[in-house]
Amino acid sequence: MSEAMPWTSAGPAAERLAVHRDDVELRGRTGFDPRFLAPGPLLPVPLPVPGPHAPPVVVLPYTHFTVVLRPDRRLAVATVAAVDGARLRDVDRAGSQWWLDPRVPQEQQTGPEVYARNDLDRGHLVRRRDPVWGTPEEAAQANSDTFCYTNAAPQHAGFNQSEELWLGLEDHVLQYAQTYDQRLAVVTGPVFADDDPVYRGVALPRRFYKVVAHLRAGRTVELAASAFLLDQSAMVERFGARAERAGRVPDLEPYRTFQVPVRDVALLTGLDLGPLPAADRLPAVAARAAGVPAGWRRVSAPDDVVW
């Protein structure tokens, strides 16, 4: 859900077999630290996890980020990444290869067969550049870790490679972290629905969310969070049978990014987002537009974002 691949999934490179790694190579990965934004007991950001009655998940730590995998969907229900703006590094993505995580069975991951010979991209959930910081060795390891299939979701090429909205927002967030040496906690994932169109045995998510948290310094240090939602319904419907969606949140237009209340992300995903809904920076009252849920704010440029 970030950078466009140097080749698209329609090309011959998509048909390469996935790289397999050994468990030994992944030992020592600690994942996202809930105390990353503020050391000690102040303002922790816990791992986003589904409620007690949700399907089982597997927590997979990587370098500077964690993936919460839902095996029944073969995709992550959530990812959370630590972004250290003061220690970001530029790492060349050339030569990076997608790989399957040996810690979970292959059939619980969405591998290369879903992306071959079509317009579906391997969309990074944790953006490749976000966790690439620290020592040169740490940064290189984080870069490689983002290419695990557990950190990918099927996204239409037009959606994944759009520079105008979602990717522009991600650029804006990363530039903010780098310019002001800020630390960010970035939670990203798909919004699952029971009637998502099924393609090659995988239900394709129609929507994706992102919640960005940071600390605001005023009279006191406080946690601040902003949430966003983007829709690819019109582009993925043709990959599966259309289903009736009566009584659900109205479909959004493709390529449209919305800033939404953090609590709405929690309700749509069933995730426990800890203190983030209470730290929301979006005003409680927003203008209602046709076909747009109350409280949602359309974002067409970075200046539209309420931080």
mmCIF file with all atom_site columns, N, CA and C in Angstrom, residues 143-206:
data_model
loop_
_atom_site.group_PDB
_atom_site.id
_atom_site.type_symbol
_atom_site.label_atom_id
_atom_site.label_alt_id
_atom_site.label_comp_id
_atom_site.label_asym_id
_atom_site.label_entity_id
_atom_site.label_seq_id
_atom_site.pdbx_PDB_ins_code
_atom_site.Cartn_x
_atom_site.Cartn_y
_atom_site.Cartn_z
_atom_site.occupancy
_atom_site.B_iso_or_equiv
_atom_site.pdbx_formal_charge
_atom_site.auth_seq_id
_atom_site.auth_comp_id
_atom_site.auth_asym_id
_atom_site.auth_atom_id
_atom_site.pdbx_PDB_model_num
ATOM 1   N N  . ASN A 1 143 ? 14.361  -3.482  5.828  1.00 0.00 ? 143 ASN A N  1
ATOM 2   C CA . ASN A 1 143 ? 13.985  -3.391  4.421  1.00 0.00 ? 143 ASN A CA 1
ATOM 3   C C  . ASN A 1 143 ? 13.609  -4.768  3.879  1.00 0.00 ? 143 ASN A C  1
ATOM 4   N N  . SER A 1 144 ? 14.454  -5.751  4.161  1.00 0.00 ? 144 SER A N  1
ATOM 5   C CA . SER A 1 144 ? 14.189  -7.111  3.692  1.00 0.00 ? 144 SER A CA 1
ATOM 6   C C  . SER A 1 144 ? 12.934  -7.691  4.335  1.00 0.00 ? 144 SER A C  1
ATOM 7   N N  . ASP A 1 145 ? 12.740  -7.432  5.618  1.00 0.00 ? 145 ASP A N  1
ATOM 8   C CA . ASP A 1 145 ? 11.584  -7.990  6.328  1.00 0.00 ? 145 ASP A CA 1
ATOM 9   C C  . ASP A 1 145 ? 10.259  -7.503  5.753  1.00 0.00 ? 145 ASP A C  1
ATOM 10  N N  . THR A 1 146 ? 10.220  -6.269  5.217  1.00 0.00 ? 146 THR A N  1
ATOM 11  C CA . THR A 1 146 ? 8.959   -5.757  4.681  1.00 0.00 ? 146 THR A CA 1
ATOM 12  C C  . THR A 1 146 ? 8.511   -6.519  3.441  1.00 0.00 ? 146 THR A C  1
ATOM 13  N N  . PHE A 1 147 ? 9.401   -7.306  2.853  1.00 0.00 ? 147 PHE A N  1
ATOM 14  C CA . PHE A 1 147 ? 9.050   -8.069  1.656  1.00 0.00 ? 147 PHE A CA 1
ATOM 15  C C  . PHE A 1 147 ? 8.529   -9.463  1.993  1.00 0.00 ? 147 PHE A C  1
ATOM 16  N N  . CYS A 1 148 ? 8.194   -9.707  3.244  1.00 0.00 ? 148 CYS A N  1
ATOM 17  C CA . CYS A 1 148 ? 7.558   -10.976 3.591  1.00 0.00 ? 148 CYS A CA 1
ATOM 18  C C  . CYS A 1 148 ? 6.102   -10.944 3.118  1.00 0.00 ? 148 CYS A C  1
ATOM 19  N N  . TYR A 1 149 ? 5.615   -12.063 2.590  1.00 0.00 ? 149 TYR A N  1
ATOM 20  C CA . TYR A 1 149 ? 4.244   -12.106 2.088  1.00 0.00 ? 149 TYR A CA 1
ATOM 21  C C  . TYR A 1 149 ? 3.212   -11.826 3.177  1.00 0.00 ? 149 TYR A C  1
ATOM 22  N N  . THR A 1 150 ? 3.550   -12.055 4.429  1.00 0.00 ? 150 THR A N  1
ATOM 23  C CA . THR A 1 150 ? 2.609   -11.735 5.504  1.00 0.00 ? 150 THR A CA 1
ATOM 24  C C  . THR A 1 150 ? 2.383   -10.233 5.620  1.00 0.00 ? 150 THR A C  1
ATOM 25  N N  . ASN A 1 151 ? 3.286   -9.425  5.072  1.00 0.00 ? 151 ASN A N  1
ATOM 26  C CA . ASN A 1 151 ? 3.176   -7.972  5.098  1.00 0.00 ? 151 ASN A CA 1
ATOM 27  C C  . ASN A 1 151 ? 2.585   -7.433  3.799  1.00 0.00 ? 151 ASN A C  1
ATOM 28  N N  . ALA A 1 152 ? 2.048   -8.304  2.959  1.00 0.00 ? 152 ALA A N  1
ATOM 29  C CA . ALA A 1 152 ? 1.455   -7.879  1.693  1.00 0.00 ? 152 ALA A CA 1
ATOM 30  C C  . ALA A 1 152 ? -0.041  -8.162  1.687  1.00 0.00 ? 152 ALA A C  1
ATOM 31  N N  . ALA A 1 153 ? -0.752  -7.402  0.876  1.00 0.00 ? 153 ALA A N  1
ATOM 32  C CA . ALA A 1 153 ? -2.178  -7.645  0.649  1.00 0.00 ? 153 ALA A CA 1
ATOM 33  C C  . ALA A 1 153 ? -2.469  -7.373  -0.818 1.00 0.00 ? 153 ALA A C  1
ATOM 34  N N  . PRO A 1 154 ? -3.378  -8.146  -1.431 1.00 0.00 ? 154 PRO A N  1
ATOM 35  C CA . PRO A 1 154 ? -3.698  -7.911  -2.845 1.00 0.00 ? 154 PRO A CA 1
ATOM 36  C C  . PRO A 1 154 ? -4.341  -6.545  -3.032 1.00 0.00 ? 154 PRO A C  1
ATOM 37  N N  . GLN A 1 155 ? -3.689  -5.726  -3.828 1.00 0.00 ? 155 GLN A N  1
ATOM 38  C CA . GLN A 1 155 ? -4.203  -4.393  -4.119 1.00 0.00 ? 155 GLN A CA 1
ATOM 39  C C  . GLN A 1 155 ? -4.127  -4.163  -5.618 1.00 0.00 ? 155 GLN A C  1
ATOM 40  N N  . HIS A 1 156 ? -5.189  -3.615  -6.167 1.00 0.00 ? 156 HIS A N  1
ATOM 41  C CA . HIS A 1 156 ? -5.189  -3.321  -7.589 1.00 0.00 ? 156 HIS A CA 1
ATOM 42  C C  . HIS A 1 156 ? -4.039  -2.367  -7.902 1.00 0.00 ? 156 HIS A C  1
ATOM 43  N N  . ALA A 1 157 ? -3.377  -2.596  -9.038 1.00 0.00 ? 157 ALA A N  1
ATOM 44  C CA . ALA A 1 157 ? -2.201  -1.797  -9.380 1.00 0.00 ? 157 ALA A CA 1
ATOM 45  C C  . ALA A 1 157 ? -2.517  -0.301  -9.402 1.00 0.00 ? 157 ALA A C  1
ATOM 46  N N  . GLY A 1 158 ? -3.706  0.055   -9.898 1.00 0.00 ? 158 GLY A N  1
ATOM 47  C CA . GLY A 1 158 ? -4.066  1.464   -9.942 1.00 0.00 ? 158 GLY A CA 1
ATOM 48  C C  . GLY A 1 158 ? -4.217  2.062   -8.560 1.00 0.00 ? 158 GLY A C  1
ATOM 49  N N  . PHE A 1 159 ? -4.664  1.259   -7.622 1.00 0.00 ? 159 PHE A N  1
ATOM 50  C CA . PHE A 1 159 ? -4.814  1.678   -6.218 1.00 0.00 ? 159 PHE A CA 1
ATOM 51  C C  . PHE A 1 159 ? -3.446  1.787   -5.550 1.00 0.00 ? 159 PHE A C  1
ATOM 52  N N  . ASN A 1 160 ? -2.639  0.741   -5.668 1.00 0.00 ? 160 ASN A N  1
ATOM 53  C CA . ASN A 1 160 ? -1.365  0.659   -4.972 1.00 0.00 ? 160 ASN A CA 1
ATOM 54  C C  . ASN A 1 160 ? -0.375  1.697   -5.460 1.00 0.00 ? 160 ASN A C  1
ATOM 55  N N  . GLN A 1 161 ? -0.427  2.015   -6.764 1.00 0.00 ? 161 GLN A N  1
ATOM 56  C CA . GLN A 1 161 ? 0.591   2.881   -7.351 1.00 0.00 ? 161 GLN A CA 1
ATOM 57  C C  . GLN A 1 161 ? 0.125   4.323   -7.511 1.00 0.00 ? 161 GLN A C  1
ATOM 58  N N  . SER A 1 162 ? -1.040  4.657   -6.968 1.00 0.00 ? 162 SER A N  1
ATOM 59  C CA . SER A 1 162 ? -1.545  6.018   -7.090 1.00 0.00 ? 162 SER A CA 1
ATOM 60  C C  . SER A 1 162 ? -0.720  6.969   -6.229 1.00 0.00 ? 162 SER A C  1
ATOM 61  N N  . GLU A 1 163 ? -0.110  7.941   -6.863 1.00 0.00 ? 163 GLU A N  1
ATOM 62  C CA . GLU A 1 163 ? 0.742   8.890   -6.154 1.00 0.00 ? 163 GLU A CA 1
ATOM 63  C C  . GLU A 1 163 ? -0.059  10.073  -5.619 1.00 0.00 ? 163 GLU A C  1
ATOM 64  N N  . GLU A 1 164 ? -1.309  10.204  -6.042 1.00 0.00 ? 164 GLU A N  1
ATOM 65  C CA . GLU A 1 164 ? -2.047  11.422  -5.754 1.00 0.00 ? 164 GLU A CA 1
ATOM 66  C C  . GLU A 1 164 ? -2.693  11.425  -4.378 1.00 0.00 ? 164 GLU A C  1
ATOM 67  N N  . LEU A 1 165 ? -3.067  10.250  -3.863 1.00 0.00 ? 165 LEU A N  1
ATOM 68  C CA . LEU A 1 165 ? -3.835  10.260  -2.636 1.00 0.00 ? 165 LEU A CA 1
ATOM 69  C C  . LEU A 1 165 ? -3.145  9.466   -1.536 1.00 0.00 ? 165 LEU A C  1
ATOM 70  N N  . TRP A 1 166 ? -3.349  8.133   -1.515 1.00 0.00 ? 166 TRP A N  1
ATOM 71  C CA . TRP A 1 166 ? -2.826  7.347   -0.397 1.00 0.00 ? 166 TRP A CA 1
ATOM 72  C C  . TRP A 1 166 ? -1.303  7.429   -0.320 1.00 0.00 ? 166 TRP A C  1
ATOM 73  N N  . LEU A 1 167 ? -0.618  7.229   -1.440 1.00 0.00 ? 167 LEU A N  1
ATOM 74  C CA . LEU A 1 167 ? 0.838   7.283   -1.424 1.00 0.00 ? 167 LEU A CA 1
ATOM 75  C C  . LEU A 1 167 ? 1.317   8.685   -1.087 1.00 0.00 ? 167 LEU A C  1
ATOM 76  N N  . GLY A 1 168 ? 0.611   9.704   -1.584 1.00 0.00 ? 168 GLY A N  1
ATOM 77  C CA . GLY A 1 168 ? 0.982   11.066  -1.227 1.00 0.00 ? 168 GLY A CA 1
ATOM 78  C C  . GLY A 1 168 ? 0.832   11.317  0.260  1.00 0.00 ? 168 GLY A C  1
ATOM 79  N N  . LEU A 1 169 ? -0.210  10.742  0.862  1.00 0.00 ? 169 LEU A N  1
ATOM 80  C CA . LEU A 1 169 ? -0.400  10.864  2.302  1.00 0.00 ? 169 LEU A CA 1
ATOM 81  C C  . LEU A 1 169 ? 0.740   10.180  3.055  1.00 0.00 ? 169 LEU A C  1
ATOM 82  N N  . GLU A 1 170 ? 1.121   8.981   2.603  1.00 0.00 ? 170 GLU A N  1
ATOM 83  C CA . GLU A 1 170 ? 2.230   8.276   3.247  1.00 0.00 ? 170 GLU A CA 1
ATOM 84  C C  . GLU A 1 170 ? 3.522   9.071   3.134  1.00 0.00 ? 170 GLU A C  1
ATOM 85  N N  . ASP A 1 171 ? 3.762   9.678   1.971  1.00 0.00 ? 171 ASP A N  1
ATOM 86  C CA . ASP A 1 171 ? 4.941   10.526  1.807  1.00 0.00 ? 171 ASP A CA 1
ATOM 87  C C  . ASP A 1 171 ? 4.910   11.688  2.788  1.00 0.00 ? 171 ASP A C  1
ATOM 88  N N  . HIS A 1 172 ? 3.734   12.274  2.931  1.00 0.00 ? 172 HIS A N  1
ATOM 89  C CA . HIS A 1 172 ? 3.578   13.415  3.843  1.00 0.00 ? 172 HIS A CA 1
ATOM 90  C C  . HIS A 1 172 ? 3.877   13.006  5.284  1.00 0.00 ? 172 HIS A C  1
ATOM 91  N N  . VAL A 1 173 ? 3.378   11.844  5.690  1.00 0.00 ? 173 VAL A N  1
ATOM 92  C CA . VAL A 1 173 ? 3.620   11.361  7.050  1.00 0.00 ? 173 VAL A CA 1
ATOM 93  C C  . VAL A 1 173 ? 5.103   11.107  7.280  1.00 0.00 ? 173 VAL A C  1
ATOM 94  N N  . LEU A 1 174 ? 5.753   10.436  6.328  1.00 0.00 ? 174 LEU A N  1
ATOM 95  C CA . LEU A 1 174 ? 7.173   10.127  6.495  1.00 0.00 ? 174 LEU A CA 1
ATOM 96  C C  . LEU A 1 174 ? 8.021   11.392  6.468  1.00 0.00 ? 174 LEU A C  1
ATOM 97  N N  . GLN A 1 175 ? 7.667   12.339  5.603  1.00 0.00 ? 175 GLN A N  1
ATOM 98  C CA . GLN A 1 175 ? 8.404   13.597  5.546  1.00 0.00 ? 175 GLN A CA 1
ATOM 99  C C  . GLN A 1 175 ? 8.274   14.367  6.860  1.00 0.00 ? 175 GLN A C  1
ATOM 100 N N  . TYR A 1 176 ? 7.090   14.318  7.449  1.00 0.00 ? 176 TYR A N  1
ATOM 101 C CA . TYR A 1 176 ? 6.891   14.972  8.754  1.00 0.00 ? 176 TYR A CA 1
ATOM 102 C C  . TYR A 1 176 ? 7.812   14.351  9.796  1.00 0.00 ? 176 TYR A C  1
ATOM 103 N N  . ALA A 1 177 ? 7.861   13.026  9.847  1.00 0.00 ? 177 ALA A N  1
ATOM 104 C CA . ALA A 1 177 ? 8.703   12.343  10.829 1.00 0.00 ? 177 ALA A CA 1
ATOM 105 C C  . ALA A 1 177 ? 10.166  12.704  10.629 1.00 0.00 ? 177 ALA A C  1
ATOM 106 N N  . GLN A 1 178 ? 10.590  12.761  9.363  1.00 0.00 ? 178 GLN A N  1
ATOM 107 C CA . GLN A 1 178 ? 11.993  13.029  9.077  1.00 0.00 ? 178 GLN A CA 1
ATOM 108 C C  . GLN A 1 178 ? 12.354  14.492  9.316  1.00 0.00 ? 178 GLN A C  1
ATOM 109 N N  . THR A 1 179 ? 11.473  15.399  8.919  1.00 0.00 ? 179 THR A N  1
ATOM 110 C CA . THR A 1 179 ? 11.755  16.835  9.061  1.00 0.00 ? 179 THR A CA 1
ATOM 111 C C  . THR A 1 179 ? 11.865  17.255  10.523 1.00 0.00 ? 179 THR A C  1
ATOM 112 N N  . TYR A 1 180 ? 10.977  16.710  11.368 1.00 0.00 ? 180 TYR A N  1
ATOM 113 C CA . TYR A 1 180 ? 10.923  17.125  12.759 1.00 0.00 ? 180 TYR A CA 1
ATOM 114 C C  . TYR A 1 180 ? 11.489  16.087  13.726 1.00 0.00 ? 180 TYR A C  1
ATOM 115 N N  . ASP A 1 181 ? 12.214  15.093  13.169 1.00 0.00 ? 181 ASP A N  1
ATOM 116 C CA . ASP A 1 181 ? 12.828  14.045  14.006 1.00 0.00 ? 181 ASP A CA 1
ATOM 117 C C  . ASP A 1 181 ? 11.801  13.408  14.935 1.00 0.00 ? 181 ASP A C  1
ATOM 118 N N  . GLN A 1 182 ? 10.613  13.152  14.404 1.00 0.00 ? 182 GLN A N  1
ATOM 119 C CA . GLN A 1 182 ? 9.522   12.619  15.208 1.00 0.00 ? 182 GLN A CA 1
ATOM 120 C C  . GLN A 1 182 ? 9.487   11.091  15.174 1.00 0.00 ? 182 GLN A C  1
ATOM 121 N N  . ARG A 1 183 ? 8.993   10.536  16.249 1.00 0.00 ? 183 ARG A N  1
ATOM 122 C CA . ARG A 1 183 ? 8.693   9.114   16.285 1.00 0.00 ? 183 ARG A CA 1
ATOM 123 C C  . ARG A 1 183 ? 7.200   8.920   16.040 1.00 0.00 ? 183 ARG A C  1
ATOM 124 N N  . LEU A 1 184 ? 6.871   7.937   15.216 1.00 0.00 ? 184 LEU A N  1
ATOM 125 C CA . LEU A 1 184 ? 5.482   7.633   14.901 1.00 0.00 ? 184 LEU A CA 1
ATOM 126 C C  . LEU A 1 184 ? 5.225   6.146   15.118 1.00 0.00 ? 184 LEU A C  1
ATOM 127 N N  . ALA A 1 185 ? 3.999   5.828   15.500 1.00 0.00 ? 185 ALA A N  1
ATOM 128 C CA . ALA A 1 185 ? 3.514   4.450   15.492 1.00 0.00 ? 185 ALA A CA 1
ATOM 129 C C  . ALA A 1 185 ? 2.430   4.396   14.416 1.00 0.00 ? 185 ALA A C  1
ATOM 130 N N  . VAL A 1 186 ? 2.621   3.538   13.424 1.00 0.00 ? 186 VAL A N  1
ATOM 131 C CA . VAL A 1 186 ? 1.716   3.500   12.281 1.00 0.00 ? 186 VAL A CA 1
ATOM 132 C C  . VAL A 1 186 ? 1.052   2.128   12.209 1.00 0.00 ? 186 VAL A C  1
ATOM 133 N N  . VAL A 1 187 ? -0.267  2.117   12.370 1.00 0.00 ? 187 VAL A N  1
ATOM 134 C CA . VAL A 1 187 ? -1.064  0.889   12.323 1.00 0.00 ? 187 VAL A CA 1
ATOM 135 C C  . VAL A 1 187 ? -1.763  0.838   10.971 1.00 0.00 ? 187 VAL A C  1
ATOM 136 N N  . THR A 1 188 ? -1.605  -0.263  10.235 1.00 0.00 ? 188 THR A N  1
ATOM 137 C CA . THR A 1 188 ? -2.157  -0.381  8.897  1.00 0.00 ? 188 THR A CA 1
ATOM 138 C C  . THR A 1 188 ? -2.719  -1.781  8.684  1.00 0.00 ? 188 THR A C  1
ATOM 139 N N  . GLY A 1 189 ? -3.773  -1.875  7.891  1.00 0.00 ? 189 GLY A N  1
ATOM 140 C CA . GLY A 1 189 ? -4.300  -3.196  7.569  1.00 0.00 ? 189 GLY A CA 1
ATOM 141 C C  . GLY A 1 189 ? -5.530  -3.112  6.701  1.00 0.00 ? 189 GLY A C  1
ATOM 142 N N  . PRO A 1 190 ? -6.084  -4.261  6.338  1.00 0.00 ? 190 PRO A N  1
ATOM 143 C CA . PRO A 1 190 ? -7.316  -4.300  5.553  1.00 0.00 ? 190 PRO A CA 1
ATOM 144 C C  . PRO A 1 190 ? -8.550  -4.305  6.450  1.00 0.00 ? 190 PRO A C  1
ATOM 145 N N  . VAL A 1 191 ? -9.669  -3.914  5.871  1.00 0.00 ? 191 VAL A N  1
ATOM 146 C CA . VAL A 1 191 ? -10.966 -4.048  6.529  1.00 0.00 ? 191 VAL A CA 1
ATOM 147 C C  . VAL A 1 191 ? -11.635 -5.287  5.936  1.00 0.00 ? 191 VAL A C  1
ATOM 148 N N  . PHE A 1 192 ? -11.768 -6.331  6.722  1.00 0.00 ? 192 PHE A N  1
ATOM 149 C CA . PHE A 1 192 ? -12.354 -7.574  6.225  1.00 0.00 ? 192 PHE A CA 1
ATOM 150 C C  . PHE A 1 192 ? -13.884 -7.512  6.282  1.00 0.00 ? 192 PHE A C  1
ATOM 151 N N  . ALA A 1 193 ? -14.520 -8.113  5.273  1.00 0.00 ? 193 ALA A N  1
ATOM 152 C CA . ALA A 1 193 ? -15.969 -8.272  5.254  1.00 0.00 ? 193 ALA A CA 1
ATOM 153 C C  . ALA A 1 193 ? -16.278 -9.702  4.834  1.00 0.00 ? 193 ALA A C  1
ATOM 154 N N  . ASP A 1 194 ? -17.400 -10.225 5.312  1.00 0.00 ? 194 ASP A N  1
ATOM 155 C CA . ASP A 1 194 ? -17.761 -11.606 5.008  1.00 0.00 ? 194 ASP A CA 1
ATOM 156 C C  . ASP A 1 194 ? -18.018 -11.833 3.522  1.00 0.00 ? 194 ASP A C  1
ATOM 157 N N  . ASP A 1 195 ? -18.385 -10.768 2.801  1.00 0.00 ? 195 ASP A N  1
ATOM 158 C CA . ASP A 1 195 ? -18.701 -10.934 1.383  1.00 0.00 ? 195 ASP A CA 1
ATOM 159 C C  . ASP A 1 195 ? -17.631 -10.343 0.472  1.00 0.00 ? 195 ASP A C  1
ATOM 160 N N  . ASP A 1 196 ? -16.412 -10.220 0.946  1.00 0.00 ? 196 ASP A N  1
ATOM 161 C CA . ASP A 1 196 ? -15.328 -9.780  0.072  1.00 0.00 ? 196 ASP A CA 1
ATOM 162 C C  . ASP A 1 196 ? -15.201 -10.751 -1.100 1.00 0.00 ? 196 ASP A C  1
ATOM 163 N N  . PRO A 1 197 ? -14.955 -10.240 -2.317 1.00 0.00 ? 197 PRO A N  1
ATOM 164 C CA . PRO A 1 197 ? -14.877 -11.116 -3.490 1.00 0.00 ? 197 PRO A CA 1
ATOM 165 C C  . PRO A 1 197 ? -13.704 -12.089 -3.383 1.00 0.00 ? 197 PRO A C  1
ATOM 166 N N  . VAL A 1 198 ? -13.962 -13.353 -3.683 1.00 0.00 ? 198 VAL A N  1
ATOM 167 C CA . VAL A 1 198 ? -12.943 -14.397 -3.567 1.00 0.00 ? 198 VAL A CA 1
ATOM 168 C C  . VAL A 1 198 ? -12.275 -14.605 -4.919 1.00 0.00 ? 198 VAL A C  1
ATOM 169 N N  . TYR A 1 199 ? -10.949 -14.640 -4.897 1.00 0.00 ? 199 TYR A N  1
ATOM 170 C CA . TYR A 1 199 ? -10.159 -14.820 -6.112 1.00 0.00 ? 199 TYR A CA 1
ATOM 171 C C  . TYR A 1 199 ? -9.012  -15.772 -5.802 1.00 0.00 ? 199 TYR A C  1
ATOM 172 N N  . ARG A 1 200 ? -8.940  -16.861 -6.523 1.00 0.00 ? 200 ARG A N  1
ATOM 173 C CA . ARG A 1 200 ? -7.899  -17.869 -6.325 1.00 0.00 ? 200 ARG A CA 1
ATOM 174 C C  . ARG A 1 200 ? -7.792  -18.306 -4.869 1.00 0.00 ? 200 ARG A C  1
ATOM 175 N N  . GLY A 1 201 ? -8.951  -18.441 -4.244 1.00 0.00 ? 201 GLY A N  1
ATOM 176 C CA . GLY A 1 201 ? -8.995  -18.941 -2.878 1.00 0.00 ? 201 GLY A CA 1
ATOM 177 C C  . GLY A 1 201 ? -8.750  -17.909 -1.800 1.00 0.00 ? 201 GLY A C  1
ATOM 178 N N  . VAL A 1 202 ? -8.577  -16.646 -2.179 1.00 0.00 ? 202 VAL A N  1
ATOM 179 C CA . VAL A 1 202 ? -8.323  -15.582 -1.209 1.00 0.00 ? 202 VAL A CA 1
ATOM 180 C C  . VAL A 1 202 ? -9.392  -14.507 -1.348 1.00 0.00 ? 202 VAL A C  1
ATOM 181 N N  . ALA A 1 203 ? -10.006 -14.118 -0.228 1.00 0.00 ? 203 ALA A N  1
ATOM 182 C CA . ALA A 1 203 ? -10.985 -13.032 -0.236 1.00 0.00 ? 203 ALA A CA 1
ATOM 183 C C  . ALA A 1 203 ? -10.243 -11.705 -0.291 1.00 0.00 ? 203 ALA A C  1
ATOM 184 N N  . LEU A 1 204 ? -10.534 -10.902 -1.309 1.00 0.00 ? 204 LEU A N  1
ATOM 185 C CA . LEU A 1 204 ? -9.811  -9.651  -1.543 1.00 0.00 ? 204 LEU A CA 1
ATOM 186 C C  . LEU A 1 204 ? -10.440 -8.513  -0.743 1.00 0.00 ? 204 LEU A C  1
ATOM 187 N N  . PRO A 1 205 ? -9.691  -7.880  0.155  1.00 0.00 ? 205 PRO A N  1
ATOM 188 C CA . PRO A 1 205 ? -10.251 -6.758  0.920  1.00 0.00 ? 205 PRO A CA 1
ATOM 189 C C  . PRO A 1 205 ? -10.597 -5.581  0.005  1.00 0.00 ? 205 PRO A C  1
ATOM 190 N N  . ARG A 1 206 ? -11.725 -4.948  0.302  1.00 0.00 ? 206 ARG A N  1
ATOM 191 C CA . ARG A 1 206 ? -12.143 -3.773  -0.471 1.00 0.00 ? 206 ARG A CA 1
ATOM 192 C C  . ARG A 1 206 ? -11.559 -2.485  0.099  1.00 0.00 ? 206 ARG A C  1
#
